[in-house]
């Protein structure tokens, strides 16, 4: 590897465009260009971002130490495997692959080749999540809703891999415990795949979570509510905002049983805030740092 990791992008669609936009100016790496199968889109991205494209994946891999895979989920496995076979590190947009068997095969080859595989779970870097994490302590119940209007993008897989996977990753991050029991249901409505799904997850810690994801909604909603002994957190992931309703230290909980009371009479409302920043850039920066550590080991 060179002193600065050489990184390219495979796929210049909606999300791939932004990976290219950020990587071309990210310090500490050398951006090697991108591959895009649609000629019109390739020319459009080249012109707008003033970056170089490659005619084939192989030619991009020839000049890269790592690639960001931003193709449709059904192609994640073939593209990532081709890169790993060449000894290249890969950063794959969620989900890792279409099936568990593909994921296991990909990771087995990565171990043999000694390369790094990372998955792009962008919601970990959402401003509301970053602001909430310092206040999250032993959650007891989490309610998550992720609703979106229908879009062909991502419809090659079920809504669980398209949307719900964001919230599954967030739950594991927030709870910090493995799942013990899962009860789930989903139905196809527009596509042959599941378009709406709900899951109830019980964790080894005792926490319980209810997750709903839909890609056939009239409205767009991305909200998480976290209940714990110290209070209640309400996060709007779409807006990147949140509130922490913390039980006041001067209130005796037993006294609340005597009469109805407005919740604001016995809690402090703390506006959650975190430094502004583009979540995808934070993802890329973290990936760059890990690639640099891998480089130093080599």
Coordinates of C-alpha atoms in Angstrom, one line a residue:
X1 CA 0.0 0.0 0.0
X2 CA 1.0 3.6 -0.5
X3 CA 1.5 6.2 2.3
X4 CA -2.1 7.4 1.7
X5 CA -4.7 4.7 1.2
X6 CA -6.0 4.7 -2.4
X7 CA -9.8 4.5 -2.3
X8 CA -12.4 4.2 -5.1
X9 CA -16.2 4.0 -5.4
X10 CA -18.2 1.3 -7.2
X11 CA -21.6 2.7 -8.1
X12 CA -22.5 6.4 -8.7
X13 CA -26.2 6.3 -8.0
X14 CA -28.0 8.5 -5.4
X15 CA -25.8 7.5 -2.4
X16 CA -22.7 6.7 -4.5
X17 CA -22.7 10.2 -5.7
X18 CA -22.3 11.5 -2.2
X19 CA -19.6 9.0 -1.3
X20 CA -17.7 10.3 -4.4
X21 CA -18.3 13.9 -3.4
X22 CA -16.9 13.4 0.0
X23 CA -14.0 11.1 -0.8
X24 CA -12.6 13.3 -3.5
X25 CA -11.8 16.0 -0.9
X26 CA -11.1 13.9 2.2
X27 CA -7.7 14.3 3.7
X28 CA -5.5 11.3 4.3
X29 CA -6.5 9.3 1.3
X30 CA -6.0 9.3 -2.5
X31 CA -9.3 9.2 -4.4
X32 CA -8.8 6.9 -7.4
X33 CA -12.2 7.4 -9.2
X34 CA -15.3 5.5 -9.6
X35 CA -17.1 2.9 -11.7
X36 CA -20.7 3.3 -13.0
X37 CA -22.5 0.9 -15.4
X38 CA -24.9 3.5 -16.8
X39 CA -23.0 5.7 -19.4
X40 CA -25.3 8.7 -19.0
X41 CA -25.0 8.7 -15.2
X42 CA -21.2 8.2 -15.4
X43 CA -20.8 11.2 -17.7
X44 CA -23.1 13.3 -15.4
X45 CA -21.1 12.5 -12.3
X46 CA -17.8 13.1 -14.0
X47 CA -18.9 16.5 -15.2
X48 CA -20.6 17.7 -12.0
X49 CA -17.9 16.5 -9.5
X50 CA -14.9 16.7 -11.9
X51 CA -13.7 13.2 -11.1
X52 CA -12.3 10.3 -13.1
X53 CA -14.3 7.2 -13.9
X54 CA -13.0 3.8 -14.9
X55 CA -14.4 1.6 -17.6
X56 CA -14.4 -1.6 -15.5
X57 CA -14.3 -2.7 -11.9
X58 CA -11.0 -4.4 -12.6
X59 CA -9.3 -1.2 -13.8
X60 CA -10.5 0.6 -10.6
X61 CA -9.1 -2.2 -8.5
X62 CA -5.8 -2.0 -10.3
X63 CA -5.2 1.5 -8.8
X64 CA -7.0 1.1 -5.4
X65 CA -6.2 -0.3 -2.0
X66 CA -9.9 -0.1 -0.9
X67 CA -13.3 0.4 -2.5
X68 CA -16.6 1.7 -1.3
X69 CA -19.4 -0.6 -2.7
X70 CA -22.6 1.4 -3.4
X71 CA -24.4 -0.8 -5.9
X72 CA -27.8 -2.4 -5.5
X73 CA -27.9 -4.9 -2.7
X74 CA -28.3 -7.9 -5.1
X75 CA -24.8 -7.0 -6.4
X76 CA -23.0 -6.4 -3.1
X77 CA -21.7 -10.0 -2.9
X78 CA -20.3 -10.2 -6.4
X79 CA -18.6 -6.8 -6.3
X80 CA -17.2 -7.2 -2.8
X81 CA -15.9 -10.7 -3.5
X82 CA -14.1 -9.5 -6.6
X83 CA -12.4 -6.8 -4.6
X84 CA -11.5 -9.1 -1.7
X85 CA -10.1 -11.7 -4.1
X86 CA -7.7 -9.0 -5.2
X87 CA -6.7 -8.3 -1.6
X88 CA -8.6 -5.0 -1.4
X89 CA -10.3 -3.6 1.7
X90 CA -14.1 -3.0 1.2
X91 CA -16.6 -0.6 2.7
X92 CA -20.1 -1.9 1.8
X93 CA -23.2 0.2 2.2
X94 CA -25.8 -1.6 4.3
X95 CA -26.9 -4.3 4.2
X96 CA -23.7 -6.4 3.8
X97 CA -25.3 -8.9 1.3
X98 CA -28.7 -10.1 0.3
X99 CA -28.5 -13.4 2.3
X100 CA -26.7 -14.7 5.4
X101 CA -25.0 -17.4 3.3
X102 CA -23.4 -14.7 1.1
X103 CA -22.3 -12.7 4.1
X104 CA -20.6 -15.7 5.7
X105 CA -18.8 -16.6 2.4
X106 CA -17.6 -13.0 2.0
X107 CA -16.3 -12.7 5.6
X108 CA -14.6 -16.1 5.3
X109 CA -12.7 -15.0 2.2
X110 CA -11.8 -11.6 3.9
X111 CA -10.3 -13.5 6.8
X112 CA -8.2 -15.7 4.4
X113 CA -7.0 -12.6 2.4
X114 CA -6.4 -10.6 5.6
X115 CA -8.5 -7.6 4.4
X116 CA -11.0 -5.4 6.3
X117 CA -14.7 -5.4 5.7
X118 CA -16.8 -2.5 7.0
X119 CA -20.6 -1.8 6.7
X120 CA -22.0 1.7 6.3
X121 CA -24.5 2.1 9.1
X122 CA -25.0 5.8 8.7
X123 CA -27.6 6.3 11.4
X124 CA -25.0 5.7 14.1
X125 CA -23.7 9.1 13.1
X126 CA -27.1 10.9 13.1
X127 CA -26.9 14.1 15.1
X128 CA -29.7 13.1 17.4
X129 CA -28.1 9.7 18.1
X130 CA -24.8 11.3 18.9
X131 CA -26.4 13.7 21.3
X132 CA -28.5 11.0 23.0
X133 CA -25.7 8.4 23.6
X134 CA -24.2 10.1 26.7
X135 CA -27.7 10.0 28.3
X136 CA -28.6 6.4 27.4
X137 CA -28.2 4.1 30.4
X138 CA -29.7 0.6 30.6
X139 CA -32.8 1.1 28.4
X140 CA -35.8 -0.9 29.4
X141 CA -38.1 -0.3 26.4
X142 CA -37.4 1.2 23.0
X143 CA -40.0 2.0 20.4
X144 CA -38.8 2.7 16.8
X145 CA -40.7 3.8 13.7
X146 CA -39.2 4.2 10.2
X147 CA -41.8 5.1 7.6
X148 CA -41.1 6.1 4.0
X149 CA -43.0 6.6 0.7
X150 CA -42.3 3.9 -1.9
X151 CA -39.2 4.2 -4.0
X152 CA -37.8 1.6 -6.5
X153 CA -34.4 2.1 -4.9
X154 CA -33.8 -0.7 -2.4
X155 CA -36.9 -2.6 -3.5
X156 CA -34.7 -5.5 -4.7
X157 CA -34.7 -6.7 -1.0
X158 CA -37.3 -6.8 1.8
X159 CA -38.0 -3.7 3.9
X160 CA -36.1 -5.4 6.7
X161 CA -32.8 -5.1 4.8
X162 CA -33.8 -1.9 3.1
X163 CA -34.9 0.2 6.1
X164 CA -35.3 -1.8 9.3
X165 CA -31.7 -2.8 9.3
X166 CA -30.9 0.8 10.4
X167 CA -32.9 0.4 13.5
X168 CA -31.7 -3.1 14.3
X169 CA -28.2 -1.6 14.3
X170 CA -29.2 1.3 16.4
X171 CA -30.9 -1.0 18.9
X172 CA -27.7 -3.1 19.3
X173 CA -25.8 0.1 19.8
X174 CA -28.2 1.6 22.3
X175 CA -28.9 -1.5 24.4
X176 CA -25.4 -3.0 24.3
X177 CA -26.7 -6.5 24.6
X178 CA -27.5 -9.5 22.4
X179 CA -31.0 -10.4 21.4
X180 CA -32.6 -13.3 23.2
X181 CA -35.9 -13.6 21.5
X182 CA -37.5 -12.1 18.3
X183 CA -41.1 -12.2 17.2
X184 CA -41.7 -10.6 13.8
X185 CA -44.3 -10.3 11.1
X186 CA -44.2 -8.7 7.6
X187 CA -46.3 -8.5 4.4
X188 CA -45.7 -7.7 0.8
X189 CA -48.0 -5.0 -0.6
X190 CA -46.4 -3.4 -3.8
X191 CA -43.4 -5.7 -4.4
X192 CA -43.0 -9.4 -4.1
X193 CA -40.8 -8.7 -1.0
X194 CA -41.9 -7.6 2.4
X195 CA -42.9 -3.9 2.2
X196 CA -44.0 -3.4 5.9
X197 CA -42.7 -5.3 8.9
X198 CA -42.8 -5.2 12.7
X199 CA -40.6 -6.9 15.2
X200 CA -40.6 -7.3 18.9
X201 CA -37.1 -8.0 20.3
X202 CA -36.2 -9.1 23.9
X203 CA -32.5 -8.7 24.8
X204 CA -30.4 -10.6 27.4
X205 CA -30.3 -7.4 29.5
X206 CA -34.1 -7.5 29.8
X207 CA -34.7 -4.6 27.5
X208 CA -37.6 -4.9 25.1
X209 CA -37.9 -3.1 21.7
X210 CA -40.7 -2.7 19.2
X211 CA -39.6 -1.8 15.6
X212 CA -41.9 -0.9 12.7
X213 CA -40.6 -0.2 9.2
X214 CA -42.6 0.6 6.1
X215 CA -41.8 1.8 2.6
X216 CA -45.4 2.3 1.6
X217 CA -46.2 5.2 3.8
X218 CA -47.7 8.5 2.7
X219 CA -45.4 10.3 5.2
X220 CA -41.8 10.1 6.1
X221 CA -41.0 9.4 9.8
X222 CA -37.8 8.3 11.6
X223 CA -38.4 8.4 15.3
X224 CA -37.1 6.5 18.3
X225 CA -38.3 6.6 21.9
X226 CA -36.1 5.2 24.7
X227 CA -37.5 4.5 28.2
X228 CA -35.1 3.9 31.1
X229 CA -35.1 4.3 34.9
X230 CA -33.5 7.8 34.7
X231 CA -36.1 9.1 32.2
X232 CA -37.3 9.2 28.6
X233 CA -35.5 10.1 25.4
X234 CA -37.4 11.1 22.3
X235 CA -35.4 11.3 19.1
X236 CA -36.4 12.6 15.7
X237 CA -33.8 11.1 13.4
X238 CA -35.2 13.0 10.3
X239 CA -34.6 16.3 11.9
X240 CA -31.6 15.3 13.9
X241 CA -33.1 16.6 17.2
X242 CA -34.2 15.1 20.5
X243 CA -35.2 15.7 24.1
X244 CA -34.3 14.0 27.3
X245 CA -37.1 14.1 29.9
X246 CA -35.1 13.3 33.1
X247 CA -36.8 12.7 36.5
X248 CA -36.1 15.6 38.9
X249 CA -33.9 14.7 41.8
X250 CA -36.2 16.6 44.3
X251 CA -39.3 14.5 43.4
X252 CA -40.3 11.4 45.3
X253 CA -41.9 9.1 42.8
X254 CA -44.3 7.7 45.4
X255 CA -45.8 11.2 45.8
X256 CA -47.0 11.1 42.2
X257 CA -49.4 8.3 43.0
X258 CA -51.7 10.7 45.0
X259 CA -52.9 12.9 42.1
X260 CA -52.6 13.3 38.4
X261 CA -49.8 15.6 37.3
X262 CA -48.4 17.1 34.1
X263 CA -45.2 15.2 33.2
X264 CA -43.3 18.6 33.0
X265 CA -44.1 19.0 36.7
X266 CA -41.8 16.2 37.8
X267 CA -39.1 16.1 35.0
X268 CA -36.4 18.3 33.6
X269 CA -36.6 18.7 29.8
X270 CA -33.1 18.6 28.4
X271 CA -32.7 19.6 24.7
X272 CA -30.3 17.2 23.1
X273 CA -27.6 18.7 21.0
X274 CA -24.4 17.5 19.2
X275 CA -22.0 19.3 16.9
X276 CA -23.4 19.7 13.4
X277 CA -21.9 17.5 10.8
X278 CA -22.7 15.5 7.7
X279 CA -23.3 11.9 8.9
X280 CA -21.9 10.3 5.7
X281 CA -18.7 12.3 6.1
X282 CA -18.4 11.0 9.7
X283 CA -18.8 7.4 8.3
X284 CA -16.1 8.0 5.7
X285 CA -13.8 9.6 8.2
X286 CA -14.1 6.6 10.5
X287 CA -13.6 4.2 7.6
X288 CA -10.5 6.1 6.6
X289 CA -9.0 5.9 10.1
X290 CA -9.5 2.2 10.2
X291 CA -8.0 1.7 6.8
X292 CA -5.0 3.8 7.9
X293 CA -4.6 1.5 11.0
X294 CA -4.7 -1.5 8.7
X295 CA -2.1 0.1 6.5
X296 CA 0.2 0.7 9.4
X297 CA -0.1 -3.0 10.4
X298 CA 1.0 -4.0 6.9

